[in-house]
PDB file of C-alpha atoms and ligand atoms in Angstrom:
ATOM      1  CA  LYS A 525       4.152   3.743  10.835  1.00 45.00           C
ATOM      2  CA  THR A 526       5.914   7.043  10.335  1.00 50.00           C
ATOM      3  CA  GLN A 527       5.379   9.104   7.224  1.00 53.00           C
ATOM      4  CA  GLU A 528       8.899   8.493   5.892  1.00 50.00           C
ATOM      5  CA  GLU A 529       8.282   4.773   5.700  1.00 48.00           C
ATOM      6  CA  TYR A 530       5.749   5.010   2.955  1.00 46.00           C
ATOM      7  CA  ILE A 531       7.280   7.877   1.098  1.00 59.00           C
ATOM      8  CA  GLU A 532      10.429   5.790   0.808  1.00 76.00           C
ATOM      9  CA  ARG A 533       9.021   3.157  -1.528  1.00 91.00           C
ATOM     10  CA  GLN A 534      10.806   3.188  -4.855  1.00 92.00           C
ATOM     11  CA  THR A 535       8.054   1.651  -6.906  1.00 96.00           C
ATOM     12  CA  PRO A 536       4.476   2.910  -6.626  1.00 97.00           C
ATOM     13  CA  ASN A 537       1.355   1.149  -5.439  1.00 98.00           C
ATOM     14  CA  ILE A 538      -1.732   1.462  -7.626  1.00 98.00           C
ATOM     15  CA  LEU A 539      -5.283   0.607  -6.643  1.00 98.00           C
ATOM     16  CA  ILE A 540      -7.573  -0.447  -9.487  1.00 98.00           C
ATOM     17  CA  THR A 541     -11.157  -0.348  -8.308  1.00 98.00           C
ATOM     18  CA  GLY A 542     -14.680  -0.219  -9.732  1.00 98.00           C
ATOM     19  CA  THR A 543     -17.946  -2.132  -9.870  1.00 98.00           C
ATOM     20  CA  PRO A 544     -17.590  -5.880 -10.591  1.00 97.00           C
ATOM     21  CA  GLY A 545     -17.318  -6.440 -14.356  1.00 98.00           C
ATOM     22  CA  THR A 546     -15.739  -3.088 -15.199  1.00 98.00           C
ATOM     23  CA  GLY A 547     -12.450  -4.805 -16.090  1.00 98.00           C
ATOM     24  CA  LYS A 548     -10.239  -4.506 -12.994  1.00 98.00           C
ATOM     25  CA  THR A 549      -8.668  -7.945 -13.193  1.00 98.00           C
ATOM     26  CA  THR A 550      -8.067  -7.807 -16.939  1.00 98.00           C
ATOM     27  CA  LEU A 551      -6.467  -4.363 -16.731  1.00 98.00           C
ATOM     28  CA  SER A 552      -4.452  -5.238 -13.612  1.00 98.00           C
ATOM     29  CA  GLN A 553      -3.004  -8.340 -15.244  1.00 98.00           C
ATOM     30  CA  LEU A 554      -2.061  -6.526 -18.468  1.00 98.00           C
ATOM     31  CA  ALA A 555      -0.528  -3.627 -16.533  1.00 98.00           C
ATOM     32  CA  SER A 556       1.340  -6.047 -14.271  1.00 98.00           C
ATOM     33  CA  ASP A 557       2.824  -7.846 -17.286  1.00 98.00           C
ATOM     34  CA  LEU A 558       4.018  -4.533 -18.758  1.00 97.00           C
ATOM     35  CA  THR A 559       5.319  -2.817 -15.644  1.00 97.00           C
ATOM     36  CA  GLY A 560       6.539  -5.716 -13.520  1.00 97.00           C
ATOM     37  CA  LEU A 561       4.346  -4.549 -10.644  1.00 98.00           C
ATOM     38  CA  LEU A 562       2.743  -7.378  -8.678  1.00 98.00           C
ATOM     39  CA  HIS A 563      -0.958  -7.966  -9.341  1.00 98.00           C
ATOM     40  CA  ILE A 564      -2.838  -8.654  -6.121  1.00 98.00           C
ATOM     41  CA  ASN A 565      -6.391  -9.872  -6.725  1.00 98.00           C
ATOM     42  CA  VAL A 566      -7.903  -9.123  -3.322  1.00 98.00           C
ATOM     43  CA  GLY A 567     -11.103 -11.095  -3.963  1.00 96.00           C
ATOM     44  CA  ASP A 568      -9.090 -14.259  -4.616  1.00 97.00           C
ATOM     45  CA  LEU A 569      -6.803 -13.572  -1.656  1.00 97.00           C
ATOM     46  CA  VAL A 570      -9.773 -13.200   0.690  1.00 96.00           C
ATOM     47  CA  LYS A 571     -11.023 -16.636  -0.350  1.00 95.00           C
ATOM     48  CA  GLU A 572      -7.612 -18.362  -0.355  1.00 96.00           C
ATOM     49  CA  LYS A 573      -6.513 -17.049   3.031  1.00 97.00           C
ATOM     50  CA  SER A 574      -9.971 -16.947   4.609  1.00 96.00           C
ATOM     51  CA  LEU A 575      -9.781 -13.215   5.298  1.00 97.00           C
ATOM     52  CA  HIS A 576     -13.521 -13.217   5.871  1.00 96.00           C
ATOM     53  CA  GLN A 577     -16.175 -13.878   8.489  1.00 95.00           C
ATOM     54  CA  GLY A 578     -18.199 -16.309   6.431  1.00 93.00           C
ATOM     55  CA  PHE A 579     -20.464 -16.178   3.428  1.00 93.00           C
ATOM     56  CA  ASP A 580     -23.433 -13.840   3.204  1.00 91.00           C
ATOM     57  CA  GLN A 581     -26.214 -15.862   1.567  1.00 89.00           C
ATOM     58  CA  GLU A 582     -28.402 -12.836   0.941  1.00 84.00           C
ATOM     59  CA  PHE A 583     -25.734 -10.863  -0.896  1.00 79.00           C
ATOM     60  CA  GLN A 584     -23.982 -13.976  -2.243  1.00 81.00           C
ATOM     61  CA  SER A 585     -20.567 -12.678  -1.215  1.00 85.00           C
ATOM     62  CA  TRP A 586     -17.901 -13.139   1.438  1.00 90.00           C
ATOM     63  CA  ILE A 587     -18.069 -10.882   4.493  1.00 94.00           C
ATOM     64  CA  LEU A 588     -14.694  -9.201   4.485  1.00 96.00           C
ATOM     65  CA  ASP A 589     -12.558  -9.203   7.643  1.00 97.00           C
ATOM     66  CA  ASP A 590     -10.931  -5.767   7.231  1.00 96.00           C
ATOM     67  CA  ASP A 591      -8.302  -6.231   9.961  1.00 97.00           C
ATOM     68  CA  LYS A 592      -7.152  -9.598   8.650  1.00 97.00           C
ATOM     69  CA  LEU A 593      -6.920  -8.178   5.132  1.00 98.00           C
ATOM     70  CA  ILE A 594      -4.851  -5.163   6.192  1.00 98.00           C
ATOM     71  CA  ASP A 595      -2.499  -7.355   8.267  1.00 97.00           C
ATOM     72  CA  GLU A 596      -2.077  -9.743   5.357  1.00 98.00           C
ATOM     73  CA  LEU A 597      -1.115  -6.971   2.905  1.00 98.00           C
ATOM     74  CA  GLU A 598       0.752  -4.505   5.125  1.00 96.00           C
ATOM     75  CA  GLU A 599       4.301  -5.696   4.507  1.00 96.00           C
ATOM     76  CA  THR A 600       3.886  -6.210   0.761  1.00 97.00           C
ATOM     77  CA  LEU A 601       2.306  -2.783   0.316  1.00 97.00           C
ATOM     78  CA  SER A 602       4.957  -1.085   2.453  1.00 94.00           C
ATOM     79  CA  ASN A 603       7.592  -2.307   0.016  1.00 94.00           C
ATOM     80  CA  GLY A 604       5.779  -0.768  -2.967  1.00 96.00           C
ATOM     81  CA  GLY A 605       5.420  -2.184  -6.470  1.00 98.00           C
ATOM     82  CA  ASN A 606       1.853  -3.497  -6.317  1.00 98.00           C
ATOM     83  CA  ILE A 607      -1.330  -3.272  -8.334  1.00 98.00           C
ATOM     84  CA  VAL A 608      -4.198  -3.969  -5.970  1.00 98.00           C
ATOM     85  CA  ASP A 609      -7.419  -5.109  -7.655  1.00 98.00           C
ATOM     86  CA  PHE A 610     -10.607  -4.825  -5.584  1.00 98.00           C
ATOM     87  CA  HIS A 611     -14.254  -3.743  -5.913  1.00 96.00           C
ATOM     88  CA  SER A 612     -14.063  -1.558  -2.847  1.00 94.00           C
ATOM     89  CA  CYS A 613     -11.496   1.027  -1.825  1.00 95.00           C
ATOM     90  CA  GLU A 614     -12.403   2.420   1.583  1.00 95.00           C
ATOM     91  CA  VAL A 615     -10.986  -0.526   3.549  1.00 96.00           C
ATOM     92  CA  PHE A 616      -7.354   0.276   2.750  1.00 97.00           C
ATOM     93  CA  PRO A 617      -5.105   2.792   4.539  1.00 97.00           C
ATOM     94  CA  GLU A 618      -4.784   5.973   2.492  1.00 96.00           C
ATOM     95  CA  ARG A 619      -0.986   5.922   2.840  1.00 95.00           C
ATOM     96  CA  TRP A 620      -0.672   2.728   0.772  1.00 96.00           C
ATOM     97  CA  PHE A 621      -1.495   4.215  -2.630  1.00 97.00           C
ATOM     98  CA  ASP A 622       0.055   6.621  -5.109  1.00 97.00           C
ATOM     99  CA  LEU A 623      -2.712   6.299  -7.701  1.00 98.00           C
ATOM    100  CA  ILE A 624      -6.369   5.240  -7.526  1.00 98.00           C
ATOM    101  CA  LEU A 625      -7.968   4.194 -10.818  1.00 98.00           C
ATOM    102  CA  VAL A 626     -11.753   3.867 -10.867  1.00 98.00           C
ATOM    103  CA  LEU A 627     -13.007   1.931 -13.898  1.00 98.00           C
ATOM    104  CA  ARG A 628     -16.384   2.887 -15.396  1.00 98.00           C
ATOM    105  CA  THR A 629     -18.586   0.977 -17.819  1.00 98.00           C
ATOM    106  CA  ASP A 630     -21.847   1.815 -19.631  1.00 98.00           C
ATOM    107  CA  ASN A 631     -24.933   0.050 -18.257  1.00 97.00           C
ATOM    108  CA  THR A 632     -25.714  -2.142 -21.230  1.00 97.00           C
ATOM    109  CA  THR A 633     -22.115  -3.304 -21.574  1.00 98.00           C
ATOM    110  CA  LEU A 634     -21.846  -3.997 -17.865  1.00 98.00           C
ATOM    111  CA  TYR A 635     -25.158  -5.881 -17.929  1.00 98.00           C
ATOM    112  CA  ASP A 636     -23.867  -8.164 -20.690  1.00 98.00           C
ATOM    113  CA  ARG A 637     -20.611  -8.862 -18.833  1.00 98.00           C
ATOM    114  CA  LEU A 638     -22.359  -9.715 -15.549  1.00 98.00           C
ATOM    115  CA  LYS A 639     -24.941 -11.867 -17.302  1.00 98.00           C
ATOM    116  CA  GLU A 640     -22.093 -13.700 -19.057  1.00 98.00           C
ATOM    117  CA  ARG A 641     -20.509 -14.249 -15.648  1.00 97.00           C
ATOM    118  CA  GLY A 642     -23.669 -16.010 -14.495  1.00 97.00           C
ATOM    119  CA  TYR A 643     -24.704 -13.498 -11.831  1.00 95.00           C
ATOM    120  CA  SER A 644     -28.290 -13.697 -10.548  1.00 94.00           C
ATOM    121  CA  ALA A 645     -30.783 -11.037 -11.668  1.00 95.00           C
ATOM    122  CA  LYS A 646     -30.643  -9.543  -8.166  1.00 93.00           C
ATOM    123  CA  LYS A 647     -26.871  -9.305  -8.158  1.00 94.00           C
ATOM    124  CA  ILE A 648     -26.827  -7.821 -11.659  1.00 97.00           C
ATOM    125  CA  THR A 649     -29.361  -5.152 -10.642  1.00 97.00           C
ATOM    126  CA  GLU A 650     -27.392  -4.286  -7.499  1.00 96.00           C
ATOM    127  CA  ASN A 651     -24.204  -3.847  -9.452  1.00 97.00           C
ATOM    128  CA  ILE A 652     -25.788  -1.851 -12.284  1.00 98.00           C
ATOM    129  CA  ASP A 653     -27.419   0.455  -9.711  1.00 98.00           C
ATOM    130  CA  SER A 654     -24.084   0.866  -7.962  1.00 98.00           C
ATOM    131  CA  GLU A 655     -22.472   1.812 -11.278  1.00 98.00           C
ATOM    132  CA  ILE A 656     -25.273   4.278 -12.151  1.00 97.00           C
ATOM    133  CA  PHE A 657     -24.947   5.995  -8.769  1.00 97.00           C
ATOM    134  CA  GLN A 658     -21.141   5.876  -9.119  1.00 98.00           C
ATOM    135  CA  VAL A 659     -20.820   4.450  -5.622  1.00 98.00           C
ATOM    136  CA  ILE A 660     -17.180   3.385  -5.969  1.00 98.00           C
ATOM    137  CA  LEU A 661     -16.106   6.681  -7.523  1.00 98.00           C
ATOM    138  CA  GLU A 662     -17.678   8.600  -4.618  1.00 98.00           C
ATOM    139  CA  GLU A 663     -16.076   6.187  -2.159  1.00 98.00           C
ATOM    140  CA  ALA A 664     -12.672   6.787  -3.768  1.00 98.00           C
ATOM    141  CA  ARG A 665     -13.121  10.564  -3.684  1.00 98.00           C
ATOM    142  CA  GLU A 666     -14.040  10.402   0.003  1.00 97.00           C
ATOM    143  CA  SER A 667     -11.196   8.066   0.955  1.00 97.00           C
ATOM    144  CA  TYR A 668      -8.242   9.497  -1.006  1.00 97.00           C
ATOM    145  CA  SER A 669      -6.900  12.882  -1.970  1.00 96.00           C
ATOM    146  CA  ALA A 670      -8.603  14.221  -5.105  1.00 93.00           C
ATOM    147  CA  GLY A 671      -5.309  14.606  -6.938  1.00 95.00           C
ATOM    148  CA  ILE A 672      -4.643  10.864  -7.093  1.00 97.00           C
ATOM    149  CA  VAL A 673      -8.125   9.610  -8.029  1.00 98.00           C
ATOM    150  CA  VAL A 674      -8.601   9.050 -11.767  1.00 98.00           C
ATOM    151  CA  GLU A 675     -11.792   7.853 -13.475  1.00 98.00           C
ATOM    152  CA  LEU A 676     -11.201   5.671 -16.553  1.00 98.00           C
ATOM    153  CA  GLN A 677     -13.723   4.444 -19.111  1.00 98.00           C
ATOM    154  CA  SER A 678     -13.604   0.674 -19.660  1.00 98.00           C
ATOM    155  CA  ASN A 679     -16.138  -0.113 -22.357  1.00 98.00           C
ATOM    156  CA  ASN A 680     -14.128  -1.657 -25.132  1.00 98.00           C
ATOM    157  CA  ILE A 681     -10.734  -2.916 -26.261  1.00 98.00           C
ATOM    158  CA  GLU A 682      -9.567   0.585 -27.249  1.00 98.00           C
ATOM    159  CA  ASP A 683     -10.270   1.800 -23.708  1.00 98.00           C
ATOM    160  CA  MET A 684      -8.385  -1.185 -22.301  1.00 98.00           C
ATOM    161  CA  GLN A 685      -5.359  -0.480 -24.509  1.00 98.00           C
ATOM    162  CA  SER A 686      -5.257   3.206 -23.692  1.00 98.00           C
ATOM    163  CA  ASN A 687      -5.671   2.471 -19.975  1.00 98.00           C
ATOM    164  CA  VAL A 688      -2.769   0.014 -19.992  1.00 98.00           C
ATOM    165  CA  ALA A 689      -0.577   2.483 -21.903  1.00 98.00           C
ATOM    166  CA  ARG A 690      -1.510   5.209 -19.481  1.00 98.00           C
ATOM    167  CA  ILE A 691      -0.515   3.104 -16.475  1.00 98.00           C
ATOM    168  CA  GLU A 692       2.803   2.187 -18.069  1.00 98.00           C
ATOM    169  CA  GLU A 693       3.606   5.865 -18.725  1.00 98.00           C
ATOM    170  CA  TRP A 694       2.519   6.879 -15.265  1.00 98.00           C
ATOM    171  CA  VAL A 695       4.718   4.252 -13.566  1.00 98.00           C
ATOM    172  CA  LYS A 696       7.752   5.357 -15.599  1.00 97.00           C
ATOM    173  CA  ALA A 697       7.166   8.991 -14.707  1.00 97.00           C
ATOM    174  CA  TRP A 698       6.625   8.171 -11.031  1.00 96.00           C
ATOM    175  CA  LYS A 699       9.872   6.203 -10.844  1.00 95.00           C
ATOM    176  CA  ALA A 700      11.836   8.931 -12.648  1.00 94.00           C
ATOM    177  CA  ARG A 701      10.443  11.553 -10.292  1.00 92.00           C
ATOM    178  CA  THR A 702      11.007   9.526  -7.138  1.00 90.00           C
ATOM    179  CA  ASN A 703      14.386   7.982  -7.862  1.00 83.00           C
ATOM    180  CA  GLY A 704      15.878  10.886  -9.760  1.00 74.00           C
TER     181      GLY A 704
HETATM  182  P1  LIG B 140     -13.616  -7.133 -12.870  1.00 69.02           P
HETATM  183  O1  LIG B 140     -12.266  -7.633 -12.415  1.00 69.02           O
HETATM  184  O2  LIG B 140     -13.769  -5.653 -12.703  1.00 69.02           O
HETATM  185  O3  LIG B 140     -14.766  -7.875 -12.263  1.00 69.02           O
HETATM  186  P2  LIG B 140     -12.926  -8.412 -15.402  1.00 69.02           P
HETATM  187  O4  LIG B 140     -11.555  -7.929 -15.670  1.00 69.02           O
HETATM  188  O5  LIG B 140     -13.082  -9.782 -14.850  1.00 69.02           O
HETATM  189  O6  LIG B 140     -13.715  -7.361 -14.458  1.00 69.02           O
HETATM  190  O7  LIG B 140     -13.745  -8.245 -16.754  1.00 69.02           O
HETATM  191  C1  LIG B 140     -15.064  -8.766 -16.884  1.00 69.02           C
HETATM  192  C2  LIG B 140     -15.275  -9.232 -18.308  1.00 69.02           C
HETATM  193  O8  LIG B 140     -15.356  -8.120 -19.182  1.00 69.02           O
HETATM  194  C3  LIG B 140     -14.151 -10.094 -18.854  1.00 69.02           C
HETATM  195  O9  LIG B 140     -14.741 -11.060 -19.701  1.00 69.02           O
HETATM  196  C4  LIG B 140     -13.320  -9.167 -19.691  1.00 69.02           C
HETATM  197  C5  LIG B 140     -14.314  -8.145 -20.154  1.00 69.02           C
HETATM  198  N1  LIG B 140     -13.772  -6.777 -20.229  1.00 69.02           N
HETATM  199  C6  LIG B 140     -13.324  -6.053 -19.193  1.00 69.02           C
HETATM  200  N2  LIG B 140     -12.933  -4.841 -19.577  1.00 69.02           N
HETATM  201  C7  LIG B 140     -13.133  -4.785 -20.916  1.00 69.02           C
HETATM  202  C8  LIG B 140     -12.928  -3.771 -21.911  1.00 69.02           C
HETATM  203  N3  LIG B 140     -12.433  -2.558 -21.617  1.00 69.02           N
HETATM  204  N4  LIG B 140     -13.247  -4.073 -23.184  1.00 69.02           N
HETATM  205  C9  LIG B 140     -13.758  -5.281 -23.506  1.00 69.02           C
HETATM  206  N5  LIG B 140     -13.983  -6.268 -22.608  1.00 69.02           N
HETATM  207  C10 LIG B 140     -13.675  -6.026 -21.335  1.00 69.02           C
END
């Protein structure tokens, strides 16, 4: 792909990432409803289209097939206009995204959400540790240019509302800038 191909998209692509339970899917859906961008829940897609190499019993999660996932999404992402929702961000090509949002949640709040979801004690601990060590934020900063990576708090309804409003504003501004 040449550089022009991805600069030419007229609607941006946003990646919403973060530790499981930080609110990616909820925020993505709300933002999709408001902006008309397409919400792509990568976790669901991986299961539906078998973009994996089987189930890892130890980690209780699907083993992602990176190449299959990229092939599956390439055309849709090239066209622009997507909100991609996934708990990892280093698998995607850098050129796909105009904005990377990393959701953050306080430990106790995240614990309650994961417990509510029925996660095992082991899986809860892993995810809380990952959030404490800000693994996804570091991953985002290593994989994308610093200027497009934004950390957002996602602890309560007020955060959710301000995050949705912020995305809506950002999309409007991006379109105005890009399409004149
Ligand atoms: P993720 O997609 O990151 O795994 P989710 O969107 O499924 O997270 O949210 C997990 C649960 O937490 C769900 O019951 C909604 C709730 N939640 C998420 N973000 C929230 C927020 N900012 N305020 C209150 N509840 C929130």
